[in-house]
Amino acid sequence: MIDIILVNPQMGENIGAAARAMANFGLKNLILINPRDGWPNKAAEANSVGAFEHLNDIKVFETLKEAIAPYQVIFATTARPRDMRKKVFTPQKAIENILKENARTAVIFGGERAGLSNDDIARAHHIITFPTNENFSSLNLAQSVLLICAEYARQNLETDEQTLPTGKSELVSTEELNKFFDRLDAELEKGQFFRNQDMKPTMMNNIRSLFTRAYLTDQEVKTLHGIVSSLISNKTN
Amino acid sequence: MIDIILVNPQMGENIGAAARAMANFGLKNLILINPRDGWPNKAAEANSVGAFEHLNDIKVFETLKEAIAPYQVIFATTARPRDMRKKVFTPQKAIENILKENARTAVIFGGERAGLSNDDIARAHHIITFPTNENFSSLNLAQSVLLICAEYARQNLETDEQTLPTGKSELVSTEELNKFFDRLDAELEKGQFFRNQDMKPTMMNNIRSLFTRAYLTDQEVKTLHGIVSSLISNKTN
C-alpha cells in the first residue's frame, strides 16, 4: 500500500479530486501538509463525490518533515527532473519498485502553483516523473494523483491470457460491416423476422453485437453476403 | 495510434480536459459526436490550456455511425460490463491488444450524464472497463480519457496483459452449434452457394471459424436460426 501526501495544496477542489482518484483505486491514506484553505474544506468535500467515506481519516500536518516520519521510502513527483542526484522513475517503474520493496511508502505531490520545493524533494529517496509529451506537459495535481493510483491498482491486479481471432486477412472496416447490417436488416424485414417491431432495436443490437465481436475480415463479410444471397434465393417449402 | 471519440459530451470543460490529457500523452485525433454546447466551445478552449494546438483539427459528427466508418476496431468504455456479449478489457489489456493488432482503432466515451447507450456499445468490438474499487467507482469523463491516454503512452515506451469474461448467458454447446452448421450447410447447398464443390470444405471451415470464434450463446444461436428461417422465406426477386 502507498500513501499520498499533498504538500501545500491550494484548491479544495483538487484535494477532493485526489481523494476521488484514491478511492477509485483502493488507496486509503491521504495526508495534507498545510492546506491553504484549512481543513476540513467544503469544496474538497463537494468535489470528492463521497470519496472521503472510503478513505481513512485525513491527517493534517504543519510540515512535511513531521508527516513523513513513519515512512521508510518517499517518492517525490515532479514535472521535470530537478538538479538533484536521485533516481528518476516513471510511474510504472516506481510502483514496481514499491511493490518489490514492500516498505512503508509515501508519494508526495506539490501544490498547484509551484510544485514541490527543493527542500521537499531533498527529503525524498526517489523522484517520479510522468512521461508526458516534451512539447506539452501539463498534468494538474489531481491528474497526477490519479495516474499514480491507477498504476498502483494496475500492478496489483493479476493478469491473464487472451485469445485472438484469425490469421492474416484485413479486418473489415466499420463502413463495410454496416453495409452488411443494413442489408441484413432489410432482408429480415422482408422475411418478417421482427414479428414485434418494439423488440427490433434490441434484436438488431444483439445481431450487430455477435457479428462485431467476431472481428470479421473483409473476406468473411463477403462470405456473409454470399450466405444471405444464397438463402434468399432458396425456395420456401 | 488510437483516436478518441466523445459521444454527446456535455461540458466544454471536460472536452478541454480530454484534449489536455491527449496532448500530454501524444495522441492526435479527437472526434466529437453531437456536443451539447456546439463547437467550437470557449469553456473547452479555456480548460485545455493550449492542448488543441497539439492535436489535429477536431472533427464533429452528428452520429457515431458516421464517425466510426473509417475505423476497423472500436473499443467502448463503460463503468460496468453491460449485458452484451463482448470481451471486456482493462485499459492495459486493451492497449496491448491495440498495439498488437495495429488496426485503425477508436476508443469511444459516453457523455457525462448517461455514458454510452446500448446502441453505441453494440457498434463496438470490445469493451474497456476501468478496474476501479467495487465500492467506489466514480471516474469522470476526462479522468477516463486520461487513463487511456497514459496507458497508451506507457505501453509505447515498453510493454506488458487481461481479458475478463462478460455477461451471464450460457455459451452454446458444440452440439447445438453443429446443428446450426448442418442446417446452414443444407440450406446453402439448396441455394447453390458452393459453386465449386472442391472448395466446399474450406469454405465451410471458414464459416465455422467465424461463428465459433464469436463465442456464441444459446440465445444467439437461436437468433441465427431465426435469421436463416427468415431469409429462406424471402421471395427471390
Coordinates of C-alpha atoms in Angstrom, one line a residue:
Chain A
M1 CA 0.0 0.0 0.0
I2 CA 1.2 3.5 -0.7
D3 CA 0.0 6.7 1.0
I4 CA -0.5 10.0 -0.7
I5 CA 0.8 13.3 0.7
L6 CA -0.2 16.6 -0.8
V7 CA 2.2 19.4 0.2
N8 CA 0.6 22.9 0.4
P9 CA -2.4 22.1 -1.7
Q10 CA -4.4 25.2 -2.6
M11 CA -7.8 24.4 -4.0
G12 CA -10.1 22.3 -2.1
E13 CA -11.5 21.0 -5.4
N14 CA -8.2 19.4 -6.2
I15 CA -8.0 17.7 -2.7
G16 CA -11.5 16.3 -3.4
A17 CA -10.5 15.1 -6.8
A18 CA -7.3 13.5 -5.4
A19 CA -9.5 11.7 -2.8
R20 CA -11.8 10.5 -5.6
A21 CA -8.9 9.2 -7.5
M22 CA -7.6 7.3 -4.5
A23 CA -11.0 5.8 -3.6
N24 CA -11.4 4.6 -7.2
F25 CA -8.3 2.6 -7.0
G26 CA -8.5 1.4 -3.4
L27 CA -5.9 3.7 -1.7
K28 CA -6.7 4.6 1.9
N29 CA -4.4 7.2 3.4
L30 CA -4.3 10.9 2.4
I31 CA -2.1 13.3 4.3
L32 CA -2.3 17.1 3.8
I33 CA 0.6 19.4 4.6
N34 CA -0.6 22.9 5.4
P35 CA -3.6 23.2 3.1
R36 CA -4.1 26.8 2.1
D37 CA -7.8 26.9 2.9
G38 CA -7.6 24.9 6.1
W39 CA -9.2 21.6 6.8
P40 CA -12.0 20.4 6.6
N41 CA -12.9 22.1 3.4
K42 CA -16.3 22.3 1.8
A43 CA -15.0 22.4 -1.8
A44 CA -13.0 19.3 -1.2
E45 CA -16.0 17.5 0.2
A46 CA -18.2 18.6 -2.7
N47 CA -15.7 17.5 -5.4
S48 CA -14.9 14.2 -3.8
V49 CA -18.4 12.8 -4.6
G50 CA -18.3 10.8 -1.3
A51 CA -14.7 9.5 -1.7
F52 CA -13.7 10.5 1.9
E53 CA -16.0 7.9 3.3
H54 CA -13.8 5.3 1.6
L55 CA -10.5 6.7 3.0
N56 CA -9.2 6.5 6.5
D57 CA -9.3 9.8 8.4
I58 CA -7.3 12.5 6.7
K59 CA -4.2 13.6 8.6
V60 CA -3.1 17.2 8.5
F61 CA 0.4 18.3 9.4
E62 CA 2.2 21.6 9.5
T63 CA 5.4 20.3 7.9
L64 CA 6.4 17.5 5.5
K65 CA 9.1 16.5 7.9
E66 CA 6.6 15.5 10.6
A67 CA 4.3 13.8 8.2
I68 CA 6.9 11.5 6.7
A69 CA 8.4 10.4 10.0
P70 CA 6.7 7.0 10.0
Y71 CA 7.6 6.2 6.4
Q72 CA 10.5 4.2 5.1
V73 CA 10.6 5.3 1.5
I74 CA 9.5 8.6 0.0
F75 CA 8.9 9.2 -3.8
A76 CA 8.6 12.9 -4.9
T77 CA 6.6 13.7 -8.0
T78 CA 8.0 16.4 -10.3
A79 CA 7.1 17.6 -13.8
R80 CA 10.7 17.6 -14.8
P81 CA 13.8 16.1 -13.2
R82 CA 15.5 18.6 -10.9
D83 CA 19.1 19.2 -10.4
M84 CA 19.5 16.7 -7.7
R85 CA 21.1 13.4 -7.8
K86 CA 18.3 11.0 -7.3
K87 CA 16.9 8.1 -9.3
V88 CA 14.1 9.2 -11.6
F89 CA 11.3 6.7 -12.2
T90 CA 8.4 6.5 -14.5
P91 CA 5.1 5.7 -12.5
Q92 CA 5.4 2.2 -13.8
K93 CA 8.9 1.6 -12.5
A94 CA 8.2 3.4 -9.3
I95 CA 5.3 1.2 -8.5
E96 CA 7.2 -2.0 -9.5
N97 CA 9.9 -0.8 -7.1
I98 CA 7.4 -0.1 -4.3
L99 CA 5.7 -3.5 -4.6
K100 CA 9.1 -5.2 -4.6
E101 CA 10.5 -3.4 -1.6
N102 CA 7.3 -3.7 0.4
A103 CA 8.3 -0.8 2.6
R104 CA 6.1 1.8 4.2
T105 CA 6.0 4.2 1.2
A106 CA 4.5 7.7 0.6
V107 CA 4.3 9.5 -2.7
I108 CA 4.4 13.3 -2.3
F109 CA 2.9 15.9 -4.6
G110 CA 3.5 19.6 -4.6
G111 CA 0.8 22.4 -4.6
E112 CA -0.8 23.7 -7.8
R113 CA 1.3 26.7 -8.3
A114 CA 4.9 25.8 -7.6
G115 CA 5.1 22.1 -7.2
L116 CA 7.5 20.7 -4.6
S117 CA 10.2 22.8 -3.3
N118 CA 13.8 21.7 -3.4
D119 CA 13.7 21.2 0.4
D120 CA 10.7 18.9 -0.1
I121 CA 12.4 16.9 -2.8
A122 CA 15.6 16.6 -0.8
R123 CA 13.6 14.6 1.8
A124 CA 12.6 12.0 -0.8
H125 CA 14.5 8.9 -1.8
H126 CA 13.5 8.9 -5.4
I127 CA 11.7 11.0 -8.0
I128 CA 8.8 10.1 -10.2
T129 CA 8.4 12.0 -13.4
F130 CA 5.4 11.4 -15.8
P131 CA 6.5 10.5 -19.3
T132 CA 4.4 13.3 -20.9
N133 CA 4.9 14.9 -24.3
E134 CA 8.0 17.0 -24.4
N135 CA 6.1 19.8 -26.1
F136 CA 3.1 19.7 -23.9
S137 CA 3.5 18.6 -20.4
S138 CA 0.6 19.9 -18.3
L139 CA -0.8 17.5 -15.7
N140 CA -2.6 19.1 -12.9
L141 CA -2.4 17.9 -9.3
A142 CA -5.4 15.6 -9.3
Q143 CA -4.5 14.1 -12.7
S144 CA -1.0 13.2 -11.3
V145 CA -2.5 11.6 -8.3
L146 CA -4.9 9.7 -10.5
L147 CA -2.1 8.3 -12.6
I148 CA -0.2 7.1 -9.6
C149 CA -3.3 5.5 -8.0
A150 CA -4.3 3.8 -11.3
E151 CA -0.8 2.4 -11.9
Y152 CA -0.7 1.1 -8.3
A153 CA -4.0 -0.7 -8.9
R154 CA -2.9 -2.0 -12.3
Q155 CA 0.1 -3.7 -10.9
N156 CA -1.8 -5.1 -8.0
L157 CA -4.1 -6.9 -10.5
E158 CA -3.5 -10.3 -11.7
T159 CA -3.0 -10.6 -15.4
D160 CA -4.4 -13.2 -17.7
E161 CA -4.4 -14.8 -21.1
Q162 CA -6.3 -13.7 -24.1
T163 CA -7.4 -15.2 -27.3
L164 CA -7.1 -13.5 -30.6
P165 CA -9.2 -14.1 -33.7
T166 CA -8.0 -15.1 -37.1
G167 CA -4.9 -15.1 -39.3
K168 CA -3.8 -12.5 -41.7
S169 CA -6.6 -11.1 -43.7
E170 CA -7.5 -7.5 -43.4
L171 CA -10.1 -6.6 -40.8
V172 CA -13.3 -5.2 -42.3
S173 CA -13.9 -1.5 -41.9
T174 CA -16.9 -0.4 -39.9
E175 CA -18.4 1.1 -43.0
E176 CA -18.4 -2.2 -44.9
L177 CA -19.7 -4.0 -41.8
N178 CA -22.6 -1.5 -41.6
K179 CA -23.5 -2.1 -45.2
F180 CA -23.9 -5.8 -44.3
F181 CA -26.0 -5.0 -41.3
D182 CA -28.2 -2.7 -43.4
R183 CA -28.7 -5.4 -46.0
L184 CA -29.4 -8.0 -43.4
D185 CA -31.9 -5.7 -41.7
A186 CA -33.7 -5.1 -45.0
E187 CA -33.8 -8.8 -45.8
L188 CA -35.0 -9.7 -42.3
E189 CA -37.8 -7.1 -42.6
K190 CA -38.9 -8.8 -45.8
G191 CA -38.8 -12.1 -44.1
Q192 CA -40.9 -10.7 -41.3
F193 CA -38.2 -11.7 -38.8
F194 CA -39.1 -8.9 -36.5
R195 CA -42.6 -10.0 -35.5
N196 CA -42.6 -7.4 -32.7
Q197 CA -41.3 -4.1 -34.0
D198 CA -40.7 -2.8 -30.4
M199 CA -38.1 -5.5 -30.0
K200 CA -36.4 -4.8 -33.2
P201 CA -33.8 -2.3 -31.9
T202 CA -32.7 -4.8 -29.2
M203 CA -32.7 -7.7 -31.6
M204 CA -30.6 -5.8 -34.2
N205 CA -28.2 -4.7 -31.4
N206 CA -27.8 -8.4 -30.4
I207 CA -27.2 -9.4 -34.0
R208 CA -24.8 -6.5 -34.6
S209 CA -23.0 -7.4 -31.4
L210 CA -22.4 -11.0 -32.2
F211 CA -21.0 -10.2 -35.6
T212 CA -19.0 -7.3 -34.5
R213 CA -17.3 -9.2 -31.8
A214 CA -16.2 -11.9 -34.3
Y215 CA -13.6 -9.4 -35.7
L216 CA -14.7 -10.2 -39.2
T217 CA -12.3 -9.8 -42.1
D218 CA -13.2 -8.3 -45.5
Q219 CA -13.4 -11.8 -46.9
E220 CA -15.7 -13.1 -44.2
V221 CA -18.1 -10.2 -44.7
K222 CA -18.2 -11.1 -48.4
T223 CA -18.9 -14.7 -47.4
L224 CA -21.8 -13.5 -45.2
H225 CA -23.2 -11.5 -48.1
G226 CA -22.9 -14.7 -50.1
I227 CA -24.8 -16.6 -47.5
V228 CA -27.6 -14.1 -47.4
S229 CA -27.8 -14.1 -51.2
S230 CA -27.9 -17.8 -51.2
L231 CA -30.5 -18.1 -48.5
I232 CA -32.9 -15.6 -50.0
S233 CA -32.7 -17.5 -53.3
N234 CA -34.0 -20.7 -51.7
K235 CA -37.5 -21.7 -52.4
T236 CA -39.7 -21.8 -49.4
N237 CA -41.2 -25.2 -48.9
Chain B
M1 CA -2.1 5.3 -32.7
I2 CA -5.6 5.4 -31.2
D3 CA -8.2 8.1 -31.8
I4 CA -10.6 9.3 -29.1
I5 CA -14.3 9.8 -29.7
L6 CA -16.6 11.6 -27.2
V7 CA -20.3 10.8 -27.8
N8 CA -22.7 13.5 -26.7
P9 CA -20.2 15.3 -24.4
Q10 CA -22.0 18.0 -22.3
M11 CA -19.5 20.3 -20.6
G12 CA -16.9 22.1 -22.7
E13 CA -14.6 21.9 -19.6
N14 CA -14.5 18.2 -20.0
I15 CA -13.7 18.3 -23.7
G16 CA -10.9 20.7 -22.9
A17 CA -9.6 18.4 -20.2
A18 CA -9.8 15.4 -22.5
A19 CA -7.8 17.3 -25.1
R20 CA -5.2 18.2 -22.4
A21 CA -4.9 14.5 -21.4
M22 CA -4.4 13.6 -25.1
A23 CA -1.8 16.2 -25.7
N24 CA 0.1 15.2 -22.6
F25 CA 0.5 11.7 -24.0
G26 CA 0.9 12.4 -27.6
L27 CA -2.5 11.4 -29.0
K28 CA -3.6 13.5 -32.0
N29 CA -7.2 12.9 -33.1
L30 CA -10.2 13.9 -31.1
I31 CA -13.7 13.4 -32.6
L32 CA -16.9 14.8 -31.1
I33 CA -20.4 13.4 -31.7
N34 CA -23.1 16.0 -31.2
P35 CA -21.6 18.1 -28.4
R36 CA -24.3 19.6 -26.4
D37 CA -23.0 23.2 -26.4
G38 CA -21.8 23.2 -30.0
W39 CA -18.4 23.5 -31.4
P40 CA -16.1 25.4 -31.1
N41 CA -16.6 26.0 -27.4
K42 CA -15.0 28.6 -25.2
A43 CA -15.0 26.6 -22.0
A44 CA -13.2 23.8 -23.8
E45 CA -10.6 26.1 -25.1
A46 CA -10.0 27.6 -21.7
N47 CA -9.7 24.3 -19.9
S48 CA -7.4 22.8 -22.5
V49 CA -4.5 25.2 -21.5
G50 CA -3.4 25.2 -25.1
A51 CA -3.8 21.5 -25.8
F52 CA -5.7 22.0 -29.1
E53 CA -2.6 23.4 -30.8
H54 CA -1.0 20.0 -30.3
L55 CA -3.9 18.0 -31.8
N56 CA -5.1 17.7 -35.3
D57 CA -8.3 19.5 -36.2
I58 CA -11.2 18.4 -34.2
K59 CA -13.8 16.6 -36.2
V60 CA -17.5 16.9 -35.3
F61 CA -20.2 14.4 -36.5
E62 CA -23.9 14.1 -35.9
T63 CA -23.9 10.4 -35.3
L64 CA -21.4 7.8 -34.0
K65 CA -22.2 5.7 -37.1
E66 CA -20.7 8.2 -39.5
A67 CA -17.7 8.9 -37.2
I68 CA -16.6 5.3 -36.9
A69 CA -17.0 4.4 -40.6
P70 CA -13.2 4.5 -41.3
Y71 CA -12.1 2.6 -38.2
Q72 CA -11.5 -1.1 -38.1
V73 CA -11.7 -1.7 -34.4
I74 CA -13.9 0.1 -31.8
F75 CA -13.5 -0.1 -28.1
A76 CA -16.3 1.2 -25.9
T77 CA -15.6 2.4 -22.4
T78 CA -18.2 1.6 -19.7
A79 CA -18.2 1.8 -16.0
R80 CA -19.7 -1.6 -15.7
P81 CA -20.0 -4.5 -18.1
R82 CA -23.4 -4.4 -19.9
D83 CA -25.5 -7.3 -20.8
M84 CA -23.9 -7.8 -24.2
R85 CA -21.5 -10.5 -25.1
K86 CA -18.3 -8.7 -25.9
K87 CA -14.8 -9.1 -24.5
V88 CA -14.1 -6.8 -21.6
F89 CA -10.6 -5.5 -21.3
T90 CA -8.8 -3.5 -18.7
P91 CA -7.1 -0.4 -20.2
Q92 CA -3.9 -2.3 -20.0
K93 CA -5.1 -5.3 -22.0
A94 CA -7.0 -3.1 -24.4
I95 CA -3.9 -1.2 -25.3
E96 CA -1.8 -4.3 -25.6
N97 CA -4.3 -5.6 -28.0
I98 CA -4.4 -2.4 -30.0
L99 CA -0.7 -2.3 -30.3
K100 CA -0.5 -5.9 -31.4
E101 CA -3.3 -5.7 -34.0
N102 CA -2.2 -2.4 -35.4
A103 CA -5.6 -1.7 -36.9
R104 CA -7.3 1.7 -37.2
T105 CA -8.7 1.9 -33.7
A106 CA -11.0 4.4 -31.9
V107 CA -11.9 4.4 -28.2
I108 CA -15.4 5.8 -27.5
F109 CA -16.5 7.5 -24.3
G110 CA -20.1 8.4 -23.4
G111 CA -21.4 11.7 -22.1
E112 CA -21.2 12.9 -18.5
R113 CA -24.7 12.0 -17.5
A114 CA -25.5 8.7 -19.1
G115 CA -22.4 7.2 -20.6
L116 CA -22.8 5.2 -23.8
S117 CA -26.1 3.9 -25.0
N118 CA -26.6 0.3 -25.8
D119 CA -26.8 1.3 -29.4
D120 CA -23.4 2.9 -29.2
I121 CA -21.9 -0.1 -27.4
A122 CA -23.4 -2.6 -30.0
R123 CA -21.2 -0.8 -32.6
A124 CA -18.0 -1.6 -30.7
H125 CA -16.0 -4.7 -30.9
H126 CA -14.9 -4.7 -27.3
I127 CA -15.4 -3.1 -24.0
I128 CA -13.0 -1.4 -21.8
T129 CA -13.8 -1.2 -18.1
F130 CA -11.7 0.5 -15.6
P131 CA -10.7 -1.8 -12.7
T132 CA -11.9 0.6 -10.0
N133 CA -12.9 -0.1 -6.4
E134 CA -16.1 -2.1 -6.3
N135 CA -17.5 0.1 -3.6
F136 CA -16.4 3.4 -5.1
S137 CA -16.3 3.6 -8.9
S138 CA -16.5 7.2 -10.0
L139 CA -14.3 8.3 -12.8
N140 CA -15.4 11.3 -14.7
L141 CA -15.1 11.7 -18.5
A142 CA -11.8 13.5 -18.5
Q143 CA -10.2 11.1 -16.0
S144 CA -11.2 8.1 -18.1
V145 CA -9.7 9.7 -21.2
L146 CA -6.6 10.5 -19.2
L147 CA -6.1 6.9 -18.1
I148 CA -6.5 5.5 -21.6
C149 CA -4.0 8.1 -23.0
A150 CA -1.5 7.5 -20.2
E151 CA -1.7 3.7 -20.7
Y152 CA -1.2 4.1 -24.4
A153 CA 1.9 6.2 -23.8
R154 CA 3.2 3.8 -21.2
Q155 CA 3.0 0.8 -23.5
N156 CA 4.5 2.7 -26.3
L157 CA 7.6 3.1 -24.2
E158 CA 7.5 -0.5 -23.2
T159 CA 5.1 -3.4 -22.9
D160 CA 3.3 -6.0 -20.7
E161 CA -1.6 -8.4 -20.3
Q162 CA -6.1 -9.3 -19.4
T163 CA -9.4 -10.3 -20.5
L164 CA -12.4 -10.7 -18.3
P165 CA -15.4 -12.7 -19.1
T166 CA -18.6 -10.8 -19.5
G167 CA -22.4 -11.2 -19.5
K168 CA -24.4 -14.0 -18.0
S169 CA -25.9 -16.0 -20.8
E170 CA -24.8 -19.6 -21.4
L171 CA -22.3 -20.4 -24.1
V172 CA -23.8 -22.7 -26.7
S173 CA -22.7 -26.3 -26.7
T174 CA -20.7 -27.6 -29.6
E175 CA -23.6 -30.0 -30.4
E176 CA -26.1 -27.1 -30.8
L177 CA -23.6 -25.2 -32.7
N178 CA -23.0 -28.1 -35.1
K179 CA -26.8 -28.5 -35.6
F180 CA -26.7 -24.9 -36.8
F181 CA -23.8 -25.5 -39.1
D182 CA -25.5 -28.6 -40.5
R183 CA -28.7 -26.7 -41.2
L184 CA -26.8 -23.8 -42.8
D185 CA -24.8 -26.3 -44.9
A186 CA -28.0 -27.9 -46.2
E187 CA -29.6 -24.5 -46.9
L188 CA -26.5 -23.2 -48.7
E189 CA -26.5 -26.4 -50.9
K190 CA -30.1 -25.6 -51.9
G191 CA -29.1 -22.1 -52.7
Q192 CA -26.1 -23.3 -54.8
F193 CA -23.7 -21.3 -52.6
F194 CA -20.9 -23.8 -53.2
R195 CA -20.4 -23.4 -56.9
N196 CA -17.2 -25.3 -56.7
Q197 CA -17.6 -28.5 -54.6
D198 CA -13.9 -28.9 -54.2
M199 CA -13.8 -25.7 -52.3
K200 CA -16.7 -26.5 -50.1
P201 CA -14.7 -28.0 -47.2
T202 CA -12.6 -24.9 -47.0
M203 CA -15.5 -22.5 -47.2
M204 CA -17.4 -24.4 -44.6
N205 CA -14.4 -24.2 -42.3
N206 CA -14.1 -20.5 -42.8
I207 CA -17.8 -20.1 -41.9
R208 CA -17.5 -22.4 -39.0
S209 CA -14.5 -20.5 -37.8
L210 CA -16.0 -17.1 -37.9
F211 CA -19.0 -18.2 -35.9
T212 CA -17.1 -20.3 -33.5
R213 CA -14.7 -17.5 -32.6
A214 CA -17.6 -15.3 -31.6
Y215 CA -18.3 -17.5 -28.6
L216 CA -22.0 -17.6 -29.3
T217 CA -24.6 -18.1 -26.6
D218 CA -27.6 -20.4 -26.8
Q219 CA -29.8 -17.4 -27.4
E220 CA -27.6 -16.1 -30.2
V221 CA -27.7 -19.4 -32.0
K222 CA -31.5 -19.3 -31.8
T223 CA -31.3 -15.9 -33.3
L224 CA -29.1 -17.2 -36.1
H225 CA -31.6 -20.0 -36.8
G226 CA -34.3 -17.3 -36.9
I227 CA -32.3 -15.3 -39.4
V228 CA -31.9 -18.4 -41.6
S229 CA -35.6 -19.2 -41.5
S230 CA -36.4 -15.6 -42.2
L231 CA -34.1 -15.3 -45.2
I232 CA -35.2 -18.6 -46.8
S233 CA -38.8 -17.4 -46.6
N234 CA -38.0 -14.3 -48.7
K235 CA -39.2 -14.3 -52.2
T236 CA -36.4 -14.2 -54.8
N237 CA -36.7 -11.2 -57.0

